[in-house]
Amino acid sequence: MFKKITRRASKVAAIAAAGLLAMNVQAADPIRIGSFLSVTGPASFLGDPELKTLEMYVEKINKEGGVLGRQLELIHYDDAGNASKARNFASRLIRSDRVDIIVGGSTTGATMAAVPMVEQAGVPFISLAGAVVITNPVKKWVFKTPQTDRMAAERVLMDMRERGLTKVGLISGTGGFGSSGREQTLAAAKAMGGIEIVADETYGGSDTDMTAQLTNIRGTDGVQTVLNFGFGQGPAIVTRNYAQLGIELPFYQSHGVASDGFLELAGNSAEGLRLPASPLLVPESLPESDPQKPVVEAYKSEYEAHWSTKVSTFGAYAYDGLMLAVEAIEKAGSTDKAAVRDALENIKGHVGVTGTFNMTPDDHNGLQANSFRILEVRDGGWKLID
Amino acid sequence: MFSEFLQYLFTGITIGATYALIALGFTLIYNASHVINFAQGEFLMIGGMATVSLTAMGVPMLLAIVLAVVLAGVLGVALQRLAIAPAKNADVVTLIIITIGASIFIRGLAQLVWGKEYHVMPNFSGDEPIQIFGAVLNSQSLWVLGVGSVLVAVLVYFFTRTLTGKAILATSMNKDAARLVGIRTQVVLMLAFMVSALLGSVAGIVVAPITFTSYDIGIILGLKGFVAAAIGGLGSGMGAVVGGLALGVVEAMAAGYLSSDYKDAVAFSMILLVLFFMPRGLFGAKVVERV
């Protein structure tokens, strides 16, 4: 008899416990973070480290107890660098996956294709792509983590002016990155004043020799320094031709080639050139007083330990995107989309890997040109100048 | 002023020699089968990439080059055996489309094996450029020119003086008649693909120090090489060289004297002009269509 009662009691307890558990699960529904990235295809050098970063840090945050006591769930799609796929995936994330926030969009094309859907549905969206058009003009629901090419141009021109170099020869690639960089450099020079673009040359993405263009720049009256805005192997060829021609003027590259791969391609010819870059390339030379130092060092060592590959600046954009999203959700105290958006817009002093973010209603990027560090190539490695 | 002109000329010759070398590969297969082998660029890529990856593994440069050329030759035979030969009775257009498919396949394979990064190959004889009257010339350009001239001479000799070369020409002129006089046309075709793969890989290796190399370098260079071959007249070794050099020099002069933005437009207008007035290219043979 007594045995029977205990058995029944334990049964009831079990059912009650199960019910409680179920309720608990319901209360701690995961926070759904959506993402579409170019993990394969021509832009895979962007999407691959970005996805790795998101996966790794979602796992880490979950192990440490999640956000607001809830676990994070990452839902991601591969747009393969295709804008129309990106648009479809953004729509799927919003309509059927019902995500709370989107962190993704490796390329400007993919990002801009998703923007109308995001704006219409009202979902906070942190883009990982570079171009100025994403946040200028400001779109209510769209934010981004990388610096714009305008900032890179400004940073380079600032450094030139400090060295007393005011007449600039510009050579740029005709690809999307190079031509946008060219426009932004011309505009920045006009806006800053005191600096003049005296030569303006271009080269095609498949060109194998840029000596003719460089000879023209060298022959331009009064040219004091040369800037190359481009991406891929082109800038490495420009750098080699520059050295072959024996041009002695100070030489600048853009942030598009700020990677160890570029140093390998350009070899000795890169010696002495300067470029704007993320502090991620030189974590050990940052001064102890730099607030970014611990963040940058932690990201680099964690990423490299977890994936056994070299860290990339592009992965850092995803890191900053995820951390901004987490901070905004924590500040909002819920996943209410409007509240998260408002919190995102008011984030101040968020120290990321790319820079320190100070969002405002007029600035959904929150970075300044000086978040770029000027590096110089010395003895085949990067040297922090400023 | 003169040194600038000279610089543009040297630039043009460097680019042009690269195009010429690639154009030669097209010439050979075209001569044997009237097929334009769009996988020619891929042989180029195989040559460069295999050399780079072998030297990275510690193989001495010279041996790496030989192995890379052999690898490309095997691939050329495989391409003919596995992709072209099964489609024996297909017409030329179908075969051309097959080569496009093969090129995409090879490129995909290379991407898996070697990854997507660009790679460097050191110059054959030092990085120090050569100074001539105030203009500079990359020493590698001389290698490209030299190897190019040797290959042209060898090809001319091969097609006019050897039985195998004549067999290839005979096969291209009339396959059935060639078979009637005892030429094994399938073997001849295989040979043509092999030699052209060897040629392509050699070109890929000599130009790699100038252009860098990556899994997709074949698309870019292959297309320019084809254009050069078309200007010179498909099927003519001399035409390939002249076409390549002309294309390179026009591009460089346009970039220097007009505007770098219009460089490609000028080059392509030249192609249109040449093909408009001389539809068979500068050195193309007159072909009489038998009715």
XYZ file of C-alpha atoms in Angstrom:
677
model
C 0.000 0.000 0.000
C 2.600 2.476 1.129
C 4.805 1.411 -1.752
C 1.957 2.080 -4.171
C 1.497 5.595 -2.866
C 5.127 6.446 -3.139
C 5.175 5.091 -6.609
C 2.179 7.175 -7.560
C 3.698 10.198 -5.903
C 6.907 9.816 -7.754
C 4.947 9.497 -10.971
C 3.108 12.738 -10.241
C 6.369 14.384 -9.355
C 7.891 13.181 -12.574
C 5.014 14.566 -14.599
C 5.159 17.841 -12.720
C 8.884 18.053 -13.241
C 8.481 17.355 -16.912
C 5.834 20.051 -17.130
C 8.054 22.494 -15.319
C 10.912 21.663 -17.613
C 8.736 22.231 -20.620
C 7.649 25.600 -19.281
C 11.220 26.460 -18.550
C 12.222 25.668 -22.109
C 9.408 27.813 -23.365
C 10.538 30.732 -21.219
C 14.122 30.377 -22.437
C 13.301 30.182 -26.113
C 16.630 30.770 -27.896
C 17.455 34.158 -29.342
C 17.497 33.622 -33.086
C 20.359 35.272 -34.914
C 20.009 35.088 -38.678
C 22.860 35.347 -41.153
C 23.485 35.135 -44.881
C 27.136 35.090 -45.900
C 29.200 34.440 -49.042
C 30.778 31.289 -47.642
C 31.493 29.894 -51.111
C 32.016 31.596 -54.473
C 34.218 34.533 -55.404
C 33.750 36.358 -52.093
C 34.428 33.292 -49.957
C 37.530 34.938 -48.519
C 35.018 37.231 -46.754
C 32.242 34.800 -45.884
C 34.371 31.898 -44.729
C 36.127 33.631 -41.797
C 32.891 35.464 -40.991
C 30.912 32.248 -40.603
C 33.712 30.620 -38.614
C 33.724 33.607 -36.272
C 29.956 33.608 -35.796
C 29.802 29.854 -35.143
C 32.661 29.952 -32.710
C 31.419 32.898 -30.659
C 27.773 31.803 -30.581
C 29.026 28.523 -29.113
C 31.233 30.369 -26.626
C 28.464 32.741 -25.503
C 26.093 29.802 -25.061
C 28.616 27.953 -22.906
C 28.930 31.011 -20.715
C 25.167 31.124 -20.120
C 23.841 32.895 -23.205
C 22.312 36.352 -23.374
C 19.547 37.434 -20.943
C 19.655 33.834 -19.681
C 18.655 32.590 -23.140
C 20.758 30.585 -25.550
C 21.686 31.961 -28.970
C 20.688 30.069 -32.091
C 22.555 30.846 -35.314
C 20.597 30.315 -38.526
C 22.792 30.886 -41.552
C 22.611 30.552 -45.320
C 25.295 30.707 -48.003
C 24.507 33.275 -50.704
C 27.671 32.316 -52.673
C 28.272 35.993 -53.424
C 25.018 36.201 -55.384
C 22.839 39.227 -54.617
C 19.538 37.671 -55.668
C 20.197 34.623 -53.486
C 21.018 36.981 -50.644
C 17.652 38.635 -51.124
C 15.838 35.286 -51.006
C 17.686 34.182 -47.901
C 17.005 37.481 -46.151
C 13.336 36.982 -46.908
C 13.443 33.423 -45.574
C 15.220 34.552 -42.391
C 12.552 37.166 -41.777
C 9.406 35.290 -42.839
C 9.939 31.635 -41.985
C 12.837 31.563 -39.514
C 11.478 34.639 -37.728
C 14.916 35.732 -36.547
C 15.335 38.453 -33.922
C 18.291 40.139 -35.593
C 20.387 39.646 -38.735
C 24.193 39.793 -38.725
C 25.496 39.157 -42.225
C 25.866 40.289 -45.806
C 29.511 39.737 -46.752
C 29.437 41.933 -49.844
C 27.918 45.316 -50.552
C 25.822 43.754 -53.333
C 24.331 41.118 -51.029
C 23.699 43.696 -48.319
C 21.964 46.181 -50.586
C 19.778 43.405 -52.040
C 18.542 42.547 -48.550
C 18.055 46.131 -47.352
C 14.529 46.665 -48.784
C 13.220 43.446 -47.136
C 14.786 44.339 -43.808
C 13.473 47.887 -43.881
C 9.985 46.726 -44.742
C 9.841 43.984 -42.099
C 11.582 46.062 -39.436
C 14.349 43.701 -38.349
C 17.644 45.064 -37.004
C 20.369 44.254 -39.544
C 24.112 44.582 -38.977
C 25.943 44.356 -42.303
C 29.545 43.196 -42.671
C 30.165 44.941 -46.018
C 32.272 47.978 -46.780
C 30.710 50.515 -49.113
C 29.526 53.895 -47.983
C 26.039 53.489 -49.541
C 24.971 50.995 -46.855
C 24.734 53.561 -44.078
C 24.750 56.786 -46.079
C 21.971 57.870 -46.316
C 21.031 56.383 -42.955
C 18.472 53.573 -43.105
C 16.358 53.023 -40.032
C 17.112 49.325 -39.491
C 20.533 48.965 -41.138
C 23.907 49.162 -39.362
C 27.383 48.088 -40.389
C 30.698 47.229 -38.764
C 33.507 47.750 -41.329
C 34.913 51.185 -42.004
C 33.943 52.727 -45.317
C 36.378 53.219 -48.185
C 35.839 56.954 -47.646
C 37.477 56.614 -44.220
C 40.385 54.672 -45.716
C 40.911 57.436 -48.284
C 40.716 60.123 -45.593
C 43.140 58.242 -43.365
C 45.706 57.918 -46.156
C 45.368 61.564 -47.198
C 45.719 62.657 -43.548
C 48.961 60.724 -43.244
C 50.247 62.217 -46.509
C 49.456 65.733 -45.330
C 51.282 65.125 -42.055
C 54.356 64.152 -44.061
C 53.999 67.289 -46.165
C 53.013 65.414 -49.304
C 50.229 67.319 -51.059
C 50.381 66.312 -54.718
C 49.118 62.777 -55.144
C 49.257 60.441 -58.118
C 46.348 58.006 -57.982
C 46.242 54.606 -59.683
C 43.191 52.410 -59.118
C 41.683 49.148 -60.294
C 38.509 49.282 -62.420
C 36.777 46.658 -60.234
C 34.051 47.638 -57.750
C 36.465 48.140 -54.881
C 39.005 50.148 -56.869
C 36.542 52.395 -58.667
C 34.584 53.186 -55.509
C 37.893 53.854 -53.745
C 38.915 56.165 -56.571
C 35.693 58.196 -56.301
C 35.988 58.423 -52.521
C 39.635 59.498 -52.735
C 38.800 62.257 -55.214
C 35.881 63.406 -53.035
C 37.900 63.231 -49.820
C 40.752 65.236 -51.337
C 38.297 67.920 -52.387
C 36.603 67.963 -48.970
C 39.814 68.004 -46.941
C 41.539 70.703 -48.930
C 45.268 71.324 -49.096
C 45.794 68.106 -50.996
C 45.506 67.601 -54.719
C 45.154 64.560 -56.975
C 47.433 65.406 -59.908
C 47.342 62.101 -61.790
C 44.463 59.657 -62.103
C 45.220 56.317 -63.779
C 43.375 52.997 -63.832
C 44.080 49.384 -64.710
C 41.826 46.398 -65.453
C 41.374 43.498 -63.080
C 43.114 41.079 -65.417
C 46.062 43.311 -66.353
C 49.487 41.817 -65.843
C 51.657 44.920 -66.195
C 51.000 48.476 -64.995
C 54.352 49.994 -65.971
C 52.773 52.284 -68.579
C 50.396 53.880 -66.075
C 53.150 54.284 -63.490
C 55.445 55.858 -66.083
C 52.706 58.406 -66.753
C 52.357 59.195 -63.066
C 56.110 59.541 -62.681
C 56.124 61.980 -65.606
C 53.388 64.166 -64.051
C 54.570 67.594 -62.887
C 55.060 67.951 -59.166
C 53.771 64.561 -58.073
C 55.037 63.813 -54.558
C 53.442 60.528 -53.602
C 51.443 57.687 -55.176
C 48.329 55.911 -53.909
C 47.057 52.606 -55.325
C 43.432 51.734 -54.578
C 42.696 48.155 -55.591
C 42.061 44.591 -54.628
C 43.407 41.143 -55.388
C 46.630 40.553 -57.320
C 46.572 43.938 -59.163
C 48.070 45.996 -56.321
C 50.846 43.420 -55.910
C 51.749 43.821 -59.593
C 51.603 47.632 -59.233
C 53.936 47.369 -56.240
C 56.415 45.247 -58.169
C 56.325 47.505 -61.237
C 56.803 50.502 -58.938
C 59.986 48.960 -57.581
C 61.183 47.872 -61.029
C 60.790 51.390 -62.375
C 62.811 52.595 -59.408
C 60.273 55.261 -58.408
C 61.487 56.853 -55.171
C 58.276 58.663 -54.148
C 56.512 57.509 -50.946
C 54.000 54.827 -51.912
C 50.617 54.031 -50.360
C 48.242 51.101 -50.768
C 44.635 50.828 -49.581
C 43.176 48.635 -46.826
C 42.092 46.233 -49.622
C 45.479 44.525 -49.522
C 46.137 44.699 -45.791
C 46.965 41.020 -45.423
C 49.985 38.777 -45.141
C 49.100 37.262 -48.515
C 49.870 40.610 -50.156
C 53.307 40.777 -48.526
C 54.054 37.334 -49.880
C 53.027 38.300 -53.434
C 54.766 41.669 -53.522
C 57.918 40.448 -51.785
C 60.792 42.884 -51.447
C 59.120 45.500 -53.617
C 56.631 46.250 -50.821
C 59.398 47.526 -48.558
C 58.590 51.011 -47.245
C 55.028 51.311 -48.503
C 52.268 52.415 -46.147
C 48.618 51.471 -45.854
C 45.623 51.917 -43.571
C 44.699 48.689 -41.757
C 42.966 47.073 -38.850
C 45.011 46.743 -35.636
C 44.438 42.997 -36.029
C 47.562 42.848 -38.209
C 49.820 44.157 -35.443
C 48.278 43.242 -32.068
C 51.646 42.903 -30.365
C 52.856 46.369 -31.358
C 49.783 48.167 -29.972
C 50.706 50.167 -26.837
C 49.434 48.792 -23.509
C 47.280 51.900 -23.113
C 45.318 51.117 -26.272
C 41.788 50.049 -25.242
C 41.555 47.788 -28.305
C 44.653 45.776 -27.437
C 43.023 43.135 -25.174
C 40.018 42.714 -27.530
C 42.220 42.313 -30.592
C 44.629 39.926 -28.871
C 41.816 37.784 -27.459
C 40.042 37.510 -30.813
C 43.232 36.614 -32.643
C 44.367 33.940 -30.194
C 40.908 32.399 -29.747
C 40.253 32.258 -33.485
C 43.635 30.816 -34.333
C 43.443 28.235 -31.536
C 39.944 27.151 -32.544
C 40.364 26.936 -36.320
C 44.147 26.508 -36.715
C 44.163 29.054 -39.548
C 45.339 32.650 -39.573
C 42.882 35.237 -38.398
C 41.474 37.648 -41.022
C 40.214 41.216 -40.749
C 36.971 40.109 -42.397
C 36.196 37.664 -39.612
C 36.645 40.577 -37.206
C 33.715 42.398 -38.873
C 31.507 39.436 -37.919
C 32.920 39.444 -34.394
C 32.069 43.118 -33.990
C 28.631 42.565 -35.557
C 27.773 39.750 -33.152
C 29.077 41.610 -30.096
C 27.154 44.764 -31.047
C 24.012 42.647 -31.425
C 24.581 41.041 -28.020
C 25.169 44.393 -26.340
C 22.059 45.876 -27.944
C 19.874 42.917 -26.837
C 21.254 43.151 -23.303
C 20.636 46.895 -23.170
C 17.134 46.487 -24.566
C 16.471 43.734 -22.014
C 14.432 41.819 -24.574
C 14.444 40.841 -28.223
C 11.741 43.348 -29.061
C 12.904 44.509 -32.481
C 12.235 48.195 -32.045
C 13.894 48.235 -28.618
C 16.968 46.415 -29.939
C 17.188 48.849 -32.840
C 17.012 51.837 -30.512
C 19.664 50.281 -28.269
C 21.936 49.651 -31.281
C 21.598 53.238 -32.370
C 22.695 54.459 -28.939
C 25.702 52.217 -28.382
C 28.613 54.349 -27.236
C 32.220 53.405 -26.640
C 31.842 49.772 -27.704
C 35.419 48.567 -28.112
C 35.595 46.097 -30.984
C 38.367 44.555 -33.030
C 37.843 46.935 -35.957
C 37.586 50.074 -33.829
C 35.614 51.809 -31.092
C 31.954 52.153 -32.096
C 29.973 55.277 -31.224
C 26.601 54.929 -32.938
C 24.267 57.878 -33.343
C 20.935 58.286 -35.149
C 22.912 59.920 -37.999
C 25.771 57.438 -38.022
C 24.932 53.740 -38.186
C 28.564 52.757 -38.568
C 29.963 54.559 -35.541
C 33.614 54.432 -36.578
C 35.987 57.294 -37.329
C 38.733 57.418 -39.951
C 41.341 57.156 -37.190
C 40.162 53.633 -36.336
C 42.393 52.700 -39.259
C 46.019 52.373 -38.215
C 48.754 53.395 -40.615
C 51.195 50.544 -41.099
C 54.485 50.499 -42.947
C 56.169 47.460 -44.467
C 59.583 46.971 -42.893
C 61.812 43.930 -43.285
C 58.937 41.988 -44.823
C 56.600 42.610 -41.869
C 54.102 45.219 -40.663
C 55.262 48.114 -38.532
C 52.742 50.286 -36.693
C 53.350 53.956 -37.544
C 50.277 55.677 -36.149
C 60.151 61.755 -73.973
C 62.025 59.013 -75.780
C 62.540 57.073 -72.561
C 58.796 57.178 -71.947
C 58.106 55.837 -75.415
C 60.655 53.136 -74.846
C 59.062 52.268 -71.510
C 55.643 51.872 -73.124
C 57.204 49.762 -75.853
C 58.913 47.476 -73.343
C 55.704 47.160 -71.363
C 53.865 46.294 -74.549
C 56.445 43.723 -75.548
C 56.321 42.105 -72.114
C 52.532 41.799 -72.173
C 52.558 40.912 -75.863
C 55.123 38.141 -75.500
C 52.890 36.592 -72.850
C 49.884 36.698 -75.164
C 51.939 35.333 -78.051
C 53.135 32.331 -76.106
C 49.583 31.463 -75.141
C 48.316 32.007 -78.676
C 50.766 29.390 -79.940
C 48.987 26.677 -77.959
C 45.684 27.527 -79.630
C 47.373 27.348 -83.001
C 48.530 23.791 -82.601
C 45.210 22.187 -81.706
C 43.436 24.342 -84.271
C 45.825 23.062 -86.909
C 45.135 19.467 -85.998
C 41.394 19.548 -85.557
C 39.964 23.008 -86.252
C 38.927 22.928 -82.622
C 39.582 26.042 -80.552
C 40.644 24.507 -77.288
C 39.295 26.735 -74.535
C 41.006 24.550 -71.963
C 44.318 25.948 -73.257
C 44.348 28.509 -70.428
C 44.002 25.658 -67.956
C 47.210 24.020 -69.209
C 48.870 27.348 -68.527
C 47.507 27.363 -65.016
C 48.560 23.746 -64.401
C 52.108 24.578 -65.502
C 52.418 27.574 -63.186
C 50.574 26.149 -60.186
C 52.255 22.749 -60.275
C 55.694 24.368 -60.451
C 54.903 26.676 -57.556
C 53.489 23.939 -55.353
C 56.308 21.514 -56.151
C 58.989 24.081 -55.331
C 57.111 24.879 -52.125
C 57.427 21.174 -51.251
C 61.172 21.442 -51.628
C 61.611 20.088 -55.161
C 64.401 21.943 -57.025
C 63.048 24.507 -59.504
C 64.260 22.770 -62.663
C 62.857 19.374 -61.677
C 59.597 21.029 -60.608
C 59.298 22.618 -64.049
C 59.891 19.293 -65.799
C 57.349 17.512 -63.590
C 54.781 20.274 -64.126
C 55.200 20.057 -67.892
C 54.844 16.272 -67.776
C 51.718 16.601 -65.627
C 50.214 19.002 -68.154
C 51.099 16.618 -71.006
C 49.327 13.738 -69.252
C 46.340 15.993 -68.698
C 46.323 16.946 -72.377
C 46.214 13.280 -73.394
C 43.515 12.590 -70.797
C 41.459 15.486 -72.110
C 41.605 14.118 -75.642
C 41.013 10.472 -74.613
C 38.258 11.044 -72.067
C 36.420 14.091 -73.394
C 37.137 14.638 -77.098
C 37.579 11.083 -78.422
C 34.229 9.719 -77.129
C 32.522 12.455 -79.173
C 34.187 11.298 -82.403
C 31.505 12.172 -84.843
C 30.454 15.416 -83.267
C 31.029 18.586 -85.236
C 33.628 21.189 -84.336
C 31.256 23.434 -82.380
C 30.317 20.570 -80.072
C 33.985 19.800 -79.495
C 34.667 23.448 -78.653
C 31.858 23.355 -76.113
C 33.358 20.169 -74.659
C 36.669 21.978 -74.151
C 34.854 24.775 -72.309
C 33.294 22.180 -70.021
C 36.663 20.534 -69.495
C 38.239 23.861 -68.601
C 35.608 24.520 -65.926
C 36.178 21.014 -64.558
C 39.974 21.387 -64.434
C 39.669 24.817 -62.818
C 37.350 23.422 -60.142
C 39.755 20.591 -59.451
C 42.690 22.991 -59.197
C 40.728 25.149 -56.787
C 40.159 22.133 -54.543
C 43.763 20.972 -54.682
C 45.610 24.287 -54.560
C 43.127 26.692 -52.966
C 42.133 30.101 -54.201
C 45.139 32.245 -53.330
C 47.526 33.854 -55.759
C 51.059 32.481 -55.670
C 54.438 33.953 -56.563
C 57.154 32.377 -58.622
C 60.622 33.927 -58.484
C 62.176 35.383 -61.649
C 64.424 32.887 -63.452
C 67.414 35.205 -63.370
C 67.231 37.741 -60.566
C 64.832 40.559 -59.743
C 67.166 43.308 -60.962
C 65.489 45.001 -63.943
C 67.540 45.877 -67.023
C 68.065 49.594 -67.754
C 68.074 50.697 -71.400
C 68.110 54.432 -72.283
C 66.257 55.347 -69.102
C 63.574 52.709 -69.518
C 63.476 49.478 -67.561
C 62.790 45.964 -68.738
C 61.963 43.051 -66.482
C 64.566 40.355 -67.081
C 61.760 37.791 -67.146
C 60.377 39.450 -70.301
C 63.533 38.361 -72.102
C 62.884 34.804 -70.959
C 59.340 35.011 -72.296
C 60.567 36.370 -75.627
C 63.394 33.851 -75.847
C 61.283 30.829 -75.004
C 58.619 32.134 -77.377
C 61.037 32.375 -80.312
C 62.443 28.919 -79.651
C 58.949 27.438 -79.526
C 57.970 29.125 -82.797
C 61.076 27.806 -84.503
C 60.432 24.311 -83.174
C 56.798 24.444 -84.284
C 57.666 25.605 -87.784
C 60.235 22.826 -88.060
C 57.783 20.283 -86.676
C 55.014 21.124 -89.126
C 57.124 21.477 -92.257
C 59.938 18.980 -91.799
C 58.698 16.032 -89.741
C 56.354 13.259 -90.796
C 54.305 13.548 -87.598
C 53.858 17.263 -88.121
C 52.752 16.727 -91.694
C 50.389 13.997 -90.470
C 48.793 16.507 -88.118
C 48.351 19.009 -90.940
C 46.955 16.319 -93.216
C 44.444 15.283 -90.567
C 43.259 18.856 -90.214
C 42.840 19.268 -93.972
C 40.847 16.126 -94.566
C 40.366 13.547 -91.896
C 39.004 10.807 -94.192
C 41.706 11.226 -96.814
C 44.349 11.199 -94.099
C 42.962 7.937 -92.798
C 43.000 6.505 -96.326
C 46.725 7.166 -96.700
C 47.392 5.370 -93.423
C 47.439 8.121 -90.805
C 45.931 7.040 -87.498
C 43.912 10.185 -86.966
C 42.946 9.501 -83.343
C 46.611 9.114 -82.387
C 47.455 12.281 -84.281
C 44.759 14.168 -82.412
C 46.003 12.827 -79.110
C 49.482 13.931 -80.021
C 48.250 17.407 -80.901
C 46.539 17.780 -77.526
C 49.606 16.546 -75.725
C 52.017 18.861 -77.507
C 49.718 21.816 -77.049
C 49.376 21.024 -73.336
C 53.173 20.910 -73.078
C 53.362 24.219 -74.901
C 50.691 25.761 -72.675
C 52.349 24.636 -69.484
C 55.725 25.981 -70.610
C 54.038 29.314 -71.364
C 52.355 29.232 -67.962
C 55.664 28.655 -66.232
C 57.629 31.402 -68.011
C 54.954 34.059 -67.544
C 54.135 33.150 -63.908
C 56.892 35.350 -62.400
C 55.317 38.356 -64.175
C 51.609 37.657 -63.763
C 51.566 35.594 -60.551
C 49.580 32.404 -60.754
C 46.311 31.150 -59.316
C 43.669 28.560 -60.116
C 41.751 31.006 -62.318
C 44.647 32.659 -64.178
C 43.736 30.515 -67.207
C 40.473 32.340 -67.921
C 42.100 35.737 -68.172
C 45.253 34.799 -70.035
C 43.560 32.144 -72.149
C 41.084 34.662 -73.506
C 43.736 37.244 -74.332
C 45.820 34.535 -75.971
C 42.850 33.484 -78.079
C 42.311 37.077 -79.183
C 45.970 37.312 -80.143
C 45.688 34.084 -82.119
C 42.594 35.392 -83.913
C 44.329 38.645 -84.891
C 47.321 36.799 -86.224
C 45.192 34.276 -88.055
C 44.276 31.012 -86.367
C 46.595 28.236 -87.320
C 49.644 30.347 -88.123
C 52.548 30.204 -85.680
C 53.981 33.446 -87.040
C 50.551 35.024 -86.786
C 50.247 34.046 -83.118
C 53.502 35.822 -82.308
C 52.771 38.947 -84.328
C 49.184 39.069 -83.072
C 50.280 38.749 -79.463
C 52.969 41.395 -79.714
C 50.677 43.772 -81.622
C 47.944 43.408 -79.029
C 50.363 44.005 -76.155
C 52.018 47.033 -77.726
C 48.695 48.638 -78.673
C 47.414 48.155 -75.116
C 50.516 49.697 -73.572
C 50.650 52.640 -75.997
C 46.954 53.350 -75.425
C 47.453 53.259 -71.666
C 50.452 55.547 -71.976
C 49.375 58.118 -74.530
C 45.569 58.055 -74.456
C 44.085 56.987 -71.175
C 44.364 53.830 -69.150
C 40.551 53.731 -69.091
C 40.398 53.232 -72.853
C 43.255 50.789 -73.153
C 41.050 47.719 -73.550
C 38.629 49.572 -75.828
C 41.491 50.488 -78.170
C 42.758 46.915 -78.189
C 39.337 45.544 -78.995
C 38.717 48.118 -81.723
C 41.937 46.935 -83.289
C 40.642 43.366 -83.294
C 37.420 44.492 -84.945
C 39.329 46.409 -87.606
C 41.686 43.550 -88.373
C 38.925 40.980 -88.564
C 36.760 43.306 -90.632
C 39.338 43.862 -93.338
C 41.151 40.545 -93.053
C 38.619 38.012 -91.773
C 41.234 35.281 -91.575
C 43.619 37.376 -89.523
C 46.968 38.858 -90.484
C 48.636 35.590 -91.428
C 45.668 33.275 -91.812
C 45.711 30.792 -94.667
C 43.149 31.188 -97.393
C 40.620 28.436 -96.979
C 38.494 27.385 -99.892
C 35.229 25.844 -98.898
C 34.595 22.834 -101.170
C 31.028 22.450 -102.269
